Amino acid sequence: MKVYVSRYHMILMILTLIFCVMFKGCTTAPSGAFEHNTISYYVDGKFYDELPEEYIFKTWGYRIEDAIGTEHTYRSKVDIPHGRKETKWCTIHRQSEVIKAHFSPTEDGYYYWVSRHPKSL
């Protein structure tokens, strides 16, 4: 029994194979790469799952978290009274930022609103 394969069928098979190879990667991860969720930090001869707080303080300075949840670090301590503003240099974002403090008696004391300084835009 002889099987006849037309040129049309051969071209269709080749295009299907090329399509599968081009658009189907080696992994199904969203980034297209093999992802390993085993991040550990090597600091002073030891491995840590999270960066130690004293290393963060020594490298970047005092750390605060704004009301949105973004972390900011400053070389000097943030000590602002309620409703006041202060401009400081953020060592993470490497720009001047305006910090406004609000006191919340129901939460953990002060929370901060941080925005870019108008002159650094």
GROMACS .gro file of C-alpha atoms in nm:
model
  121
    1MET     CA    1   0.000   0.000   0.000
    2LYS     CA    2   0.146   0.331  -0.107
    3VAL     CA    3   0.073   0.643   0.093
    4TYR     CA    4   0.065   0.963  -0.104
    5VAL     CA    5   0.164   1.280   0.082
    6SER     CA    6   0.111   1.599  -0.110
    7ARG     CA    7   0.333   1.904  -0.099
    8TYR     CA    8   0.059   2.085   0.088
    9HIS     CA    9   0.067   1.829   0.370
   10MET     CA   10   0.449   1.842   0.392
   11ILE     CA   11   0.450   2.224   0.411
   12LEU     CA   12   0.174   2.212   0.674
   13MET     CA   13   0.371   1.963   0.886
   14ILE     CA   14   0.692   2.168   0.861
   15LEU     CA   15   0.513   2.493   0.952
   16THR     CA   16   0.343   2.323   1.248
   17LEU     CA   17   0.677   2.190   1.370
   18ILE     CA   18   0.840   2.535   1.336
   19PHE     CA   19   0.547   2.696   1.516
   20CYS     CA   20   0.570   2.448   1.805
   21VAL     CA   21   0.945   2.495   1.841
   22MET     CA   22   0.930   2.876   1.826
   23PHE     CA   23   0.638   2.942   2.057
   24LYS     CA   24   0.667   2.658   2.303
   25GLY     CA   25   0.957   2.712   2.540
   26CYS     CA   26   1.138   2.466   2.758
   27THR     CA   27   0.938   2.569   3.061
   28THR     CA   28   0.590   2.679   3.153
   29ALA     CA   29   0.707   2.947   3.397
   30PRO     CA   30   0.568   3.297   3.333
   31SER     CA   31   0.914   3.446   3.285
   32GLY     CA   32   1.018   3.180   3.034
   33ALA     CA   33   1.316   3.076   3.244
   34PHE     CA   34   1.368   2.807   3.502
   35GLU     CA   35   1.272   2.963   3.833
   36HIS     CA   36   1.425   2.862   4.160
   37ASN     CA   37   1.264   3.006   4.472
   38THR     CA   38   1.564   2.942   4.693
   39ILE     CA   39   1.695   3.293   4.752
   40SER     CA   40   1.949   3.308   5.031
   41TYR     CA   41   2.193   3.584   5.120
   42TYR     CA   42   2.557   3.526   5.207
   43VAL     CA   43   2.666   3.788   5.462
   44ASP     CA   44   2.980   3.771   5.677
   45GLY     CA   45   3.043   3.404   5.609
   46LYS     CA   46   2.685   3.284   5.683
   47PHE     CA   47   2.375   3.211   5.475
   48TYR     CA   48   2.046   3.387   5.563
   49ASP     CA   49   1.694   3.351   5.424
   50GLU     CA   50   1.633   3.723   5.484
   51LEU     CA   51   1.886   4.003   5.502
   52PRO     CA   52   1.973   4.071   5.867
   53GLU     CA   53   1.836   4.399   6.006
   54GLU     CA   54   2.180   4.515   6.124
   55TYR     CA   55   2.319   4.468   5.771
   56ILE     CA   56   2.033   4.672   5.622
   57PHE     CA   57   2.090   4.946   5.880
   58LYS     CA   58   2.467   4.950   5.823
   59THR     CA   59   2.436   4.957   5.443
   60TRP     CA   60   2.129   5.173   5.376
   61GLY     CA   61   2.035   5.341   5.704
   62TYR     CA   62   1.706   5.381   5.891
   63ARG     CA   63   1.418   5.196   5.729
   64ILE     CA   64   1.052   5.300   5.717
   65GLU     CA   65   0.753   5.165   5.530
   66ASP     CA   66   0.507   5.413   5.382
   67ALA     CA   67   0.128   5.380   5.390
   68ILE     CA   68   0.129   5.201   5.053
   69GLY     CA   69   0.381   4.941   5.168
   70THR     CA   70   0.696   5.060   4.988
   71GLU     CA   71   1.019   5.051   5.187
   72HIS     CA   72   1.242   5.358   5.212
   73THR     CA   73   1.575   5.399   5.390
   74TYR     CA   74   1.741   5.719   5.509
   75ARG     CA   75   2.083   5.790   5.660
   76SER     CA   76   1.937   5.992   5.949
   77LYS     CA   77   1.654   5.889   6.178
   78VAL     CA   78   1.303   5.988   6.073
   79ASP     CA   79   1.157   6.183   6.366
   80ILE     CA   80   0.879   6.404   6.232
   81PRO     CA   81   0.586   6.537   6.440
   82HIS     CA   82   0.225   6.480   6.331
   83GLY     CA   83   0.121   6.667   6.016
   84ARG     CA   84   0.470   6.796   5.934
   85LYS     CA   85   0.682   6.739   5.624
   86GLU     CA   86   1.053   6.677   5.588
   87THR     CA   87   1.272   6.623   5.282
   88LYS     CA   88   1.531   6.346   5.299
   89TRP     CA   89   1.750   6.153   5.057
   90CYS     CA   90   1.628   5.794   5.008
   91THR     CA   91   1.920   5.553   4.976
   92ILE     CA   92   1.711   5.285   4.805
   93HIS     CA   93   1.552   5.503   4.538
   94ARG     CA   94   1.849   5.746   4.520
   95GLN     CA   95   1.637   6.060   4.509
   96SER     CA   96   1.504   6.331   4.738
   97GLU     CA   97   1.170   6.242   4.892
   98VAL     CA   98   0.916   6.439   5.093
   99ILE     CA   99   0.799   6.249   5.402
  100LYS     CA  100   0.476   6.352   5.574
  101ALA     CA  101   0.396   6.196   5.912
  102HIS     CA  102   0.049   6.118   6.044
  103PHE     CA  103  -0.028   5.983   6.389
  104SER     CA  104  -0.286   5.708   6.409
  105PRO     CA  105  -0.392   5.613   6.763
  106THR     CA  106  -0.570   5.298   6.643
  107GLU     CA  107  -0.269   5.160   6.454
  108ASP     CA  108   0.101   5.133   6.543
  109GLY     CA  109   0.157   5.503   6.600
  110TYR     CA  110   0.289   5.698   6.301
  111TYR     CA  111   0.241   5.614   5.938
  112TYR     CA  112   0.416   5.800   5.657
  113TRP     CA  113   0.323   5.932   5.314
  114VAL     CA  114   0.628   5.952   5.090
  115SER     CA  115   0.642   6.135   4.758
  116ARG     CA  116   0.914   6.255   4.524
  117HIS     CA  117   1.055   6.598   4.582
  118PRO     CA  118   0.938   6.832   4.299
  119LYS     CA  119   1.293   6.942   4.215
  120SER     CA  120   1.414   6.583   4.164
  121LEU     CA  121   1.163   6.515   3.886
   0.00000   0.00000   0.00000
